XYZ file of C-alpha atoms in Angstrom:
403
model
C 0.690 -25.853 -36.613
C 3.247 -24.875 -34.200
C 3.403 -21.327 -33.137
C 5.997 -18.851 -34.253
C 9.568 -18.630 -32.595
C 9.967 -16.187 -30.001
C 10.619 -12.850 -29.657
C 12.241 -12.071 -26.244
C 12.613 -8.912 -25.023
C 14.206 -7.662 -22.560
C 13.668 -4.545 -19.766
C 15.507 -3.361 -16.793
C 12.180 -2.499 -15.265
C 8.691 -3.307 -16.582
C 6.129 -1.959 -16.866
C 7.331 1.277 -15.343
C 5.329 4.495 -14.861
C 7.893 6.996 -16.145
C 8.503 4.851 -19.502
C 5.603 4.640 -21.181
C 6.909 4.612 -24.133
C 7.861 1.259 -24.074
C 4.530 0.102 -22.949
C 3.467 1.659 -26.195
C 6.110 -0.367 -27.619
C 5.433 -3.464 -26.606
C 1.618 -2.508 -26.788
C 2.189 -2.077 -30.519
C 4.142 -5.272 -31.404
C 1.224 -7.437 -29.674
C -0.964 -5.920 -31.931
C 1.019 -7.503 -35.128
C 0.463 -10.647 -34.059
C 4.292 -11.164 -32.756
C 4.941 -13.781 -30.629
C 6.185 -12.318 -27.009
C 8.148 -12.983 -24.791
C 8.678 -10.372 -21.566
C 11.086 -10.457 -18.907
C 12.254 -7.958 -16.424
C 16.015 -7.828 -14.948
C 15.249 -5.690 -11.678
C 11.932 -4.406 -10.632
C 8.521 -4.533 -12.479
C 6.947 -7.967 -13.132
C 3.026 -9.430 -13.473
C 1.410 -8.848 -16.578
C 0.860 -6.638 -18.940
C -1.890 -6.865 -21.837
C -2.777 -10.451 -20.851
C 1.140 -10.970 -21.463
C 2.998 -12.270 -18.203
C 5.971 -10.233 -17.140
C 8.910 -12.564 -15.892
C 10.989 -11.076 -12.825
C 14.567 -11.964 -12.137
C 14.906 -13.597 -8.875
C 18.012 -12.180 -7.340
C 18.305 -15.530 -5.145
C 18.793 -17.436 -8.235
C 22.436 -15.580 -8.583
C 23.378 -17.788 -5.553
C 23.693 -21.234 -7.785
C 24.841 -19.633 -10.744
C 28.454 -18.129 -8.636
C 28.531 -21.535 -6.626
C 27.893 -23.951 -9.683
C 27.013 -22.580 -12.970
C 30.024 -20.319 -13.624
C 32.649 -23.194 -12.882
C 30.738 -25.523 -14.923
C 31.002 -22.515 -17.765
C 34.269 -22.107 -17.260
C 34.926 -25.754 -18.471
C 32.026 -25.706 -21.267
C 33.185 -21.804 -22.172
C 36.590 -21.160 -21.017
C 36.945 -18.251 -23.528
C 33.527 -16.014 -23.554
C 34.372 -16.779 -19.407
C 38.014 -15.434 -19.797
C 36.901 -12.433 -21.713
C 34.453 -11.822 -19.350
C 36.728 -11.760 -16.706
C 39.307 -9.866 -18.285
C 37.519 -7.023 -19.291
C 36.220 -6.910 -15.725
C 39.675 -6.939 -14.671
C 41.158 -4.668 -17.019
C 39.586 -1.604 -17.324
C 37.539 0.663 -14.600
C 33.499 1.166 -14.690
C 31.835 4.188 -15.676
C 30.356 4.242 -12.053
C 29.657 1.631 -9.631
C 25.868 0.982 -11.007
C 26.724 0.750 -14.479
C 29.373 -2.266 -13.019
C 26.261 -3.947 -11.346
C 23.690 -3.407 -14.373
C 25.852 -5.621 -16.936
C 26.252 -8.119 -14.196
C 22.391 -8.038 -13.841
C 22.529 -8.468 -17.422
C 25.170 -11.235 -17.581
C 23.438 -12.971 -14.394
C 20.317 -13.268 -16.400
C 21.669 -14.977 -19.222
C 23.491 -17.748 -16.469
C 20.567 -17.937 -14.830
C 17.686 -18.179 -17.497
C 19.808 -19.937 -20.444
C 18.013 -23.042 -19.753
C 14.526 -22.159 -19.822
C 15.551 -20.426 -23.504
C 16.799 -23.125 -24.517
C 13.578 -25.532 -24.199
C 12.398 -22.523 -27.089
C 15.404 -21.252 -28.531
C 14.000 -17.262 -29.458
C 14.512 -16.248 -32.850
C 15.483 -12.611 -31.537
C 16.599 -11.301 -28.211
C 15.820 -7.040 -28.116
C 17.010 -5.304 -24.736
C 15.115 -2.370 -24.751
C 18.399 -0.862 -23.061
C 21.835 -0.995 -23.980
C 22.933 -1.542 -20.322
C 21.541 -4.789 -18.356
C 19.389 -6.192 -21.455
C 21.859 -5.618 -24.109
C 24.497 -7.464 -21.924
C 22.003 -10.473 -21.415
C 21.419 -10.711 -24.930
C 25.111 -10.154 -25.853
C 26.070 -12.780 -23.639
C 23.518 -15.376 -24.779
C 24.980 -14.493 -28.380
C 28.410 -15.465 -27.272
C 27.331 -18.793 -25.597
C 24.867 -19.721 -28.524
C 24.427 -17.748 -31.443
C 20.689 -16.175 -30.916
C 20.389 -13.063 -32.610
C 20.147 -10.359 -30.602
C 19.204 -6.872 -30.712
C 18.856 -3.463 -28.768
C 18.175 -0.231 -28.421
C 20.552 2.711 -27.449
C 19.059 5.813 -25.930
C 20.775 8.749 -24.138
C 21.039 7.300 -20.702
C 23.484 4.561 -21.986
C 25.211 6.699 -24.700
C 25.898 10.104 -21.578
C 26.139 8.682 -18.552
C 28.911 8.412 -17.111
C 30.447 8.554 -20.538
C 28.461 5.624 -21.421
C 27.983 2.428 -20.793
C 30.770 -0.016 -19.775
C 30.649 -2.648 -22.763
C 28.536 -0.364 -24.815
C 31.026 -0.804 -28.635
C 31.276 -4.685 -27.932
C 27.612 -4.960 -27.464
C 26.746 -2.784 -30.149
C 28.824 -4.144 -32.712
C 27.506 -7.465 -32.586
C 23.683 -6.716 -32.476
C 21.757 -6.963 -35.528
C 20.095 -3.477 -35.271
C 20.347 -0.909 -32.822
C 17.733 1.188 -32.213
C 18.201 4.899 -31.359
C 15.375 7.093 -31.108
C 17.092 10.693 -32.406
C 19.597 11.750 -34.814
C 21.560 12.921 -32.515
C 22.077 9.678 -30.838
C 22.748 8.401 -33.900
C 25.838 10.598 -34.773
C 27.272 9.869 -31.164
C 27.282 6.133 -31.725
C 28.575 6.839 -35.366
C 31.440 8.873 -33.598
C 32.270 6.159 -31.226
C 32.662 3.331 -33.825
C 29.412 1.833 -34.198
C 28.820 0.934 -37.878
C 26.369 2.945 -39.274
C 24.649 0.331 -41.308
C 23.509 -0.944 -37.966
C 21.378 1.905 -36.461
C 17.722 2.410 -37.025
C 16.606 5.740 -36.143
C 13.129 5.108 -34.913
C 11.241 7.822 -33.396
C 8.532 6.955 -30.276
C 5.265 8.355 -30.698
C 1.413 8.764 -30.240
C -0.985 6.316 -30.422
C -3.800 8.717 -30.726
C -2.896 12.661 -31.722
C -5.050 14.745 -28.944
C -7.529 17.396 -29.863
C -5.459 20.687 -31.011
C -7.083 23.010 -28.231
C -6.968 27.030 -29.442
C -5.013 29.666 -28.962
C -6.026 31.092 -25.396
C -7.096 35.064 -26.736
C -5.957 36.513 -23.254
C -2.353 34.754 -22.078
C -2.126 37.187 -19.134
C -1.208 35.702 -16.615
C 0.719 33.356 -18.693
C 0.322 29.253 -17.876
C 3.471 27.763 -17.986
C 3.799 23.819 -17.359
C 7.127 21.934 -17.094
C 6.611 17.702 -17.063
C 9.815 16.298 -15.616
C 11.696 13.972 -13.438
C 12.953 16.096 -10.851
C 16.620 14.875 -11.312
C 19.925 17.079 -12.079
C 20.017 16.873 -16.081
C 16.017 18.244 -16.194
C 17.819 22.070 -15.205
C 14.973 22.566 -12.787
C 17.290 24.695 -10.073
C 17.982 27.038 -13.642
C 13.916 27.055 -14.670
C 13.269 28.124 -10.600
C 15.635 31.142 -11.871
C 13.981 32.170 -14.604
C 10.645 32.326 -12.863
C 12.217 34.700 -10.446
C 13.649 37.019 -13.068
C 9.968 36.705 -14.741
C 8.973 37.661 -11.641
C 11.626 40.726 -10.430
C 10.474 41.891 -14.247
C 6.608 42.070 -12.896
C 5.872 39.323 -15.984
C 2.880 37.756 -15.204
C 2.754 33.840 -14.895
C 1.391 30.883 -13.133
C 3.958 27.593 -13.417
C 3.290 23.930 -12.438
C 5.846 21.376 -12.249
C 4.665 17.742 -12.831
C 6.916 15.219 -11.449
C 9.015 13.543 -8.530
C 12.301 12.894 -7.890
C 15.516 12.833 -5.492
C 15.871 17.016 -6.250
C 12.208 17.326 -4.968
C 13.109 18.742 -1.407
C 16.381 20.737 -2.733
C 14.039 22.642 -5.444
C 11.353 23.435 -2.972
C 13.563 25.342 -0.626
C 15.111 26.772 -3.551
C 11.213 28.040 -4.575
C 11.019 28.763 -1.196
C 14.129 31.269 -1.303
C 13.794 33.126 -4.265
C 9.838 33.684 -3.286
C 7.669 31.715 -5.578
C 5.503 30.604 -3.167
C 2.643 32.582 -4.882
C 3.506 31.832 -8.818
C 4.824 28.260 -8.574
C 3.391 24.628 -7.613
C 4.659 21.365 -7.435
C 1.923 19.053 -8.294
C 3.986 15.824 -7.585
C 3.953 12.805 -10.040
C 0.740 12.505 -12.553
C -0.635 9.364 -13.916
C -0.714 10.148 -17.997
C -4.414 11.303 -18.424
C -3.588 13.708 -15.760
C -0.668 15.164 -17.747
C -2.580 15.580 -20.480
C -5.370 17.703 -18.440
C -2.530 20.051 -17.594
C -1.175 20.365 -21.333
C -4.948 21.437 -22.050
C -4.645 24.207 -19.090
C -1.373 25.216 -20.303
C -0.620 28.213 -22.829
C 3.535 26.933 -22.771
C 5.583 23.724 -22.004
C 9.211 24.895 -20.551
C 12.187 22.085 -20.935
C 15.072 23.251 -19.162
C 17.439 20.741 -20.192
C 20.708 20.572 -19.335
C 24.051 18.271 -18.807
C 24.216 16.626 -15.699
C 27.735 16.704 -13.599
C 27.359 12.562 -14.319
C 27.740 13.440 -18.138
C 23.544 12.054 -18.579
C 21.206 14.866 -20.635
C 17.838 14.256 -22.483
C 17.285 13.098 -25.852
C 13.913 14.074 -27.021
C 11.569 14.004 -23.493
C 8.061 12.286 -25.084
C 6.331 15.441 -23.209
C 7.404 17.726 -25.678
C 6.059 16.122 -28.877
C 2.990 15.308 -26.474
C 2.512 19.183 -25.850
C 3.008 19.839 -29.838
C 0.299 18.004 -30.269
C -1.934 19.331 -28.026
C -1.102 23.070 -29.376
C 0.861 24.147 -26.582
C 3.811 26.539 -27.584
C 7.298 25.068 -26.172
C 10.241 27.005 -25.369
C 13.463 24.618 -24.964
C 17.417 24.884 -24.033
C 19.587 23.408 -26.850
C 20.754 20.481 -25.157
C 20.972 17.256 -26.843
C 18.022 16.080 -29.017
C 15.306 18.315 -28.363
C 15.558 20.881 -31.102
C 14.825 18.470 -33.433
C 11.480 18.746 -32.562
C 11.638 22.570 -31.401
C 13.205 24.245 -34.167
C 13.870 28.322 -33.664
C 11.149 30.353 -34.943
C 9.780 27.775 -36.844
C 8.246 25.210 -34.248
C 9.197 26.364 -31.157
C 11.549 28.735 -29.452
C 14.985 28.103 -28.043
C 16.608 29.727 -25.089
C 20.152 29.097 -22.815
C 19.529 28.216 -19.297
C 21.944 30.306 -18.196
C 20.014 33.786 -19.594
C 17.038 34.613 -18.087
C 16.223 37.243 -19.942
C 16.116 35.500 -23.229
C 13.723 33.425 -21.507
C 11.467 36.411 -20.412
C 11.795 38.075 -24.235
C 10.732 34.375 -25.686
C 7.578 34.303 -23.138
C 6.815 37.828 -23.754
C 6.652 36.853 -27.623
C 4.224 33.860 -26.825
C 2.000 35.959 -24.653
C 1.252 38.731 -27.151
C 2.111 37.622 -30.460
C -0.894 35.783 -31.889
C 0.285 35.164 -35.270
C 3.843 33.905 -33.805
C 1.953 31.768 -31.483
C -0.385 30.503 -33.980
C 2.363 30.216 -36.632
C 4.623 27.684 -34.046
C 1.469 25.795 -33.055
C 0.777 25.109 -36.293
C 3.968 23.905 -37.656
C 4.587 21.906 -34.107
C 1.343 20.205 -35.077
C 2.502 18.949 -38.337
C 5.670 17.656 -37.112
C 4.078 15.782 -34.773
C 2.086 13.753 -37.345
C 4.796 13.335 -39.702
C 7.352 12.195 -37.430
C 5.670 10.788 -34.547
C 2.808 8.800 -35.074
C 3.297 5.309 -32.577
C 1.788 3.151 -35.647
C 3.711 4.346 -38.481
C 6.807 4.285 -36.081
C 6.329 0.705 -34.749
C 5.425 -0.459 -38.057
C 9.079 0.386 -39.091
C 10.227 -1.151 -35.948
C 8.184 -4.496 -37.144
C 9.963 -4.300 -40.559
C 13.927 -4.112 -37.520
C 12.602 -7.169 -36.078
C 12.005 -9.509 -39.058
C 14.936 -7.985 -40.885
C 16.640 -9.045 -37.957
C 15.122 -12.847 -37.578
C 15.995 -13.794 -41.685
C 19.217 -12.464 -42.166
């Protein structure tokens, strides 16, 4: 028997450390017996699970501008024209959106071929950017169904990204992992009937630790990418009104990034030297043994000058889990997770004190604390639990391949 057509999917960068949740992904589909295909646009490459990993090389743009694309432009003189005119015709959102949806139609010039030996009977770009491009392109020169998903990076940024409505109109699902994503793509003209609002999730839910009986000092933990939309220069702030206030804490920040120098001068000027450390990146079982240390998760969330924000940071359902109360902002997707006073606590960036009067709460209130942890917990399981999650993603994909 021959084996089953191909699903190809497609990643800017994989595997990559800070996206796990695609590894879960991916991890996930193996495991139903899908037939894989992995290829990565930029960075990333090898293996992964005994799958290989298929890297772009950039040298192979060199035939494709000298001899492919005048050869297309006989073969395809209109998907060619559009191409060009929409190029032409209208600005993009910022210089590396332009290059990642050439990236994306450079792969499809360059790799057409080699598809073609095994035409796919899906194309999924985990991204709308660069992969959805490649797969929207390869639609337009052959017909392959195609797919993607649609996350807040390629909804925010910038605005969004360049071709994001032509690509999205076309695909057979999109998939967008909140509700609020959902109703911003709605907004902007994407038919409903296309998006699939599938959640990430665990794999495995950790042990739910208990409450700590003393919380004095209080262990905060914040797990981010020190970049502008994370609000970190705000959550320094607020740990030096806790301290002005004599509140008693000990913070840890998990994570690198391009802010890393700014926001340790910053901790360096307002005098946290004593109540605050930066721990650097973590690998994941790392994170994990600072949820169990920590009595509260902070996510200071906010919108970046660039337009880009959160949607629902995987660390937060990760710390429900784990029991460990979260205080949020209201930006974007996250109090979907962290609703006020029922699973969490919500707070503006921009008032300290709210934040103090929401920490003081978790430090002496048992049966608040208890109460959130609790109801975190459950929403957790019921809305993100990797199997049941993937399982619907499963049902996306061969929806997708017989319609």
């Amino acid at each position: 028997m021959s084996s089953p057509r191909s699903i190809v999917l497609l990643f800017t960068t994989f595997p990559k450390t800070s996206e796990t949740f695609l590894q879960r992904d991916v991890a996930a589909l193996q495991a139903k017996g899908l037939n894989l295909k992995l290829y990565s646009l930029w960075g990333g490459g090898g293996e992964f699970r005994g799958l290989p990993v298929r890297s772009f090389n950039k040298w192979r743009l060199v035939p494709l501008f000298l001899f492919e694309i005048p050869w297309q432009c006989v073969r395809r003189p209109r998907l060619i024209r559009d191409l060009f005119e929409g190029v032409c015709t209208r600005a993009a959102p910022s210089f590396l959106n332009f290059w990642e949806n050439m990236l994306g139609a450079g792969y499809a010039g360059c790799f057409y071929r080699e598809l073609q030996r095994d035409p796919p009977a899906l194309i999924h770009g985990a991204w709308a950017g660069a992969p959805a491009t490649a797969g929207w392109v390869l639609w337009r020169m052959f017909g392959w169904k195609y797919s993607c998903g649609a996350h807040a990076y390629d909804i925010y940024e910038h605005g969004g990204d360049w071709w994001l409505l032509e690509k999205l109109r076309h695909a057979r699902f999109i998939h967008a992992s909140t509700e609020t994503g959902r109703r911003e793509l709605v907004d902007r003209g994407v038919p409903v009937d296309r998006i699939r609002v599938i959640r990430r999730g665990l794999a495995e839910f950790p042990a739910f630790k208990p409450l700590r009986p003393d919380r004095t000092p209080l262990r905060l933990v914040c797990v981010a990418r020190l970049v502008a939309k994370k609000g970190l220069d705000h959550q320094l702030r607020i740990y030096a009104a806790l301290q002005a206030a004599g509140f008693a804490f000990e913070a840890r920040i998990i994570g690198d990034g391009p802010l890393e120098a700014s926001l340790r001068e910053l901790a360096a000027q307002l005098g946290l030297g004593d109540c605050v450390t930066f721990l650097g990146r973590l690998e994941q079982p790392r994170v994990w043994e600072q949820l169990a240390w920590a009595d509260v998760l902070l996510h200071t969330g906010v919108v970046a000058p660039s337009g880009d924000r959160d949607g629902l940071p995987n660390v937060i359902p990760e710390a429900m889990s784990a029991g460990v109360l979260v205080v949020t902002s209201p930006v974007s997707a996250t109090t979907e997770a962290v609703a006020q006073e029922r699973t969490g606590l919500v707070a503006d960036v921009d008032l300290p004190l709210a934040w103090q009067v929401a920490l003081q709460r978790l430090a002496t209130d048992d049966g608040l604390a208890e109460r959130l942890r609790g109801a975190a917990r459950r929403w957790v399981e019921e809305n993100y639990n990797a199997h049941r999650n993937t399982d619907r993603l499963v049902e996306c994909f061969q929806e997708a391949m017989t319609e």
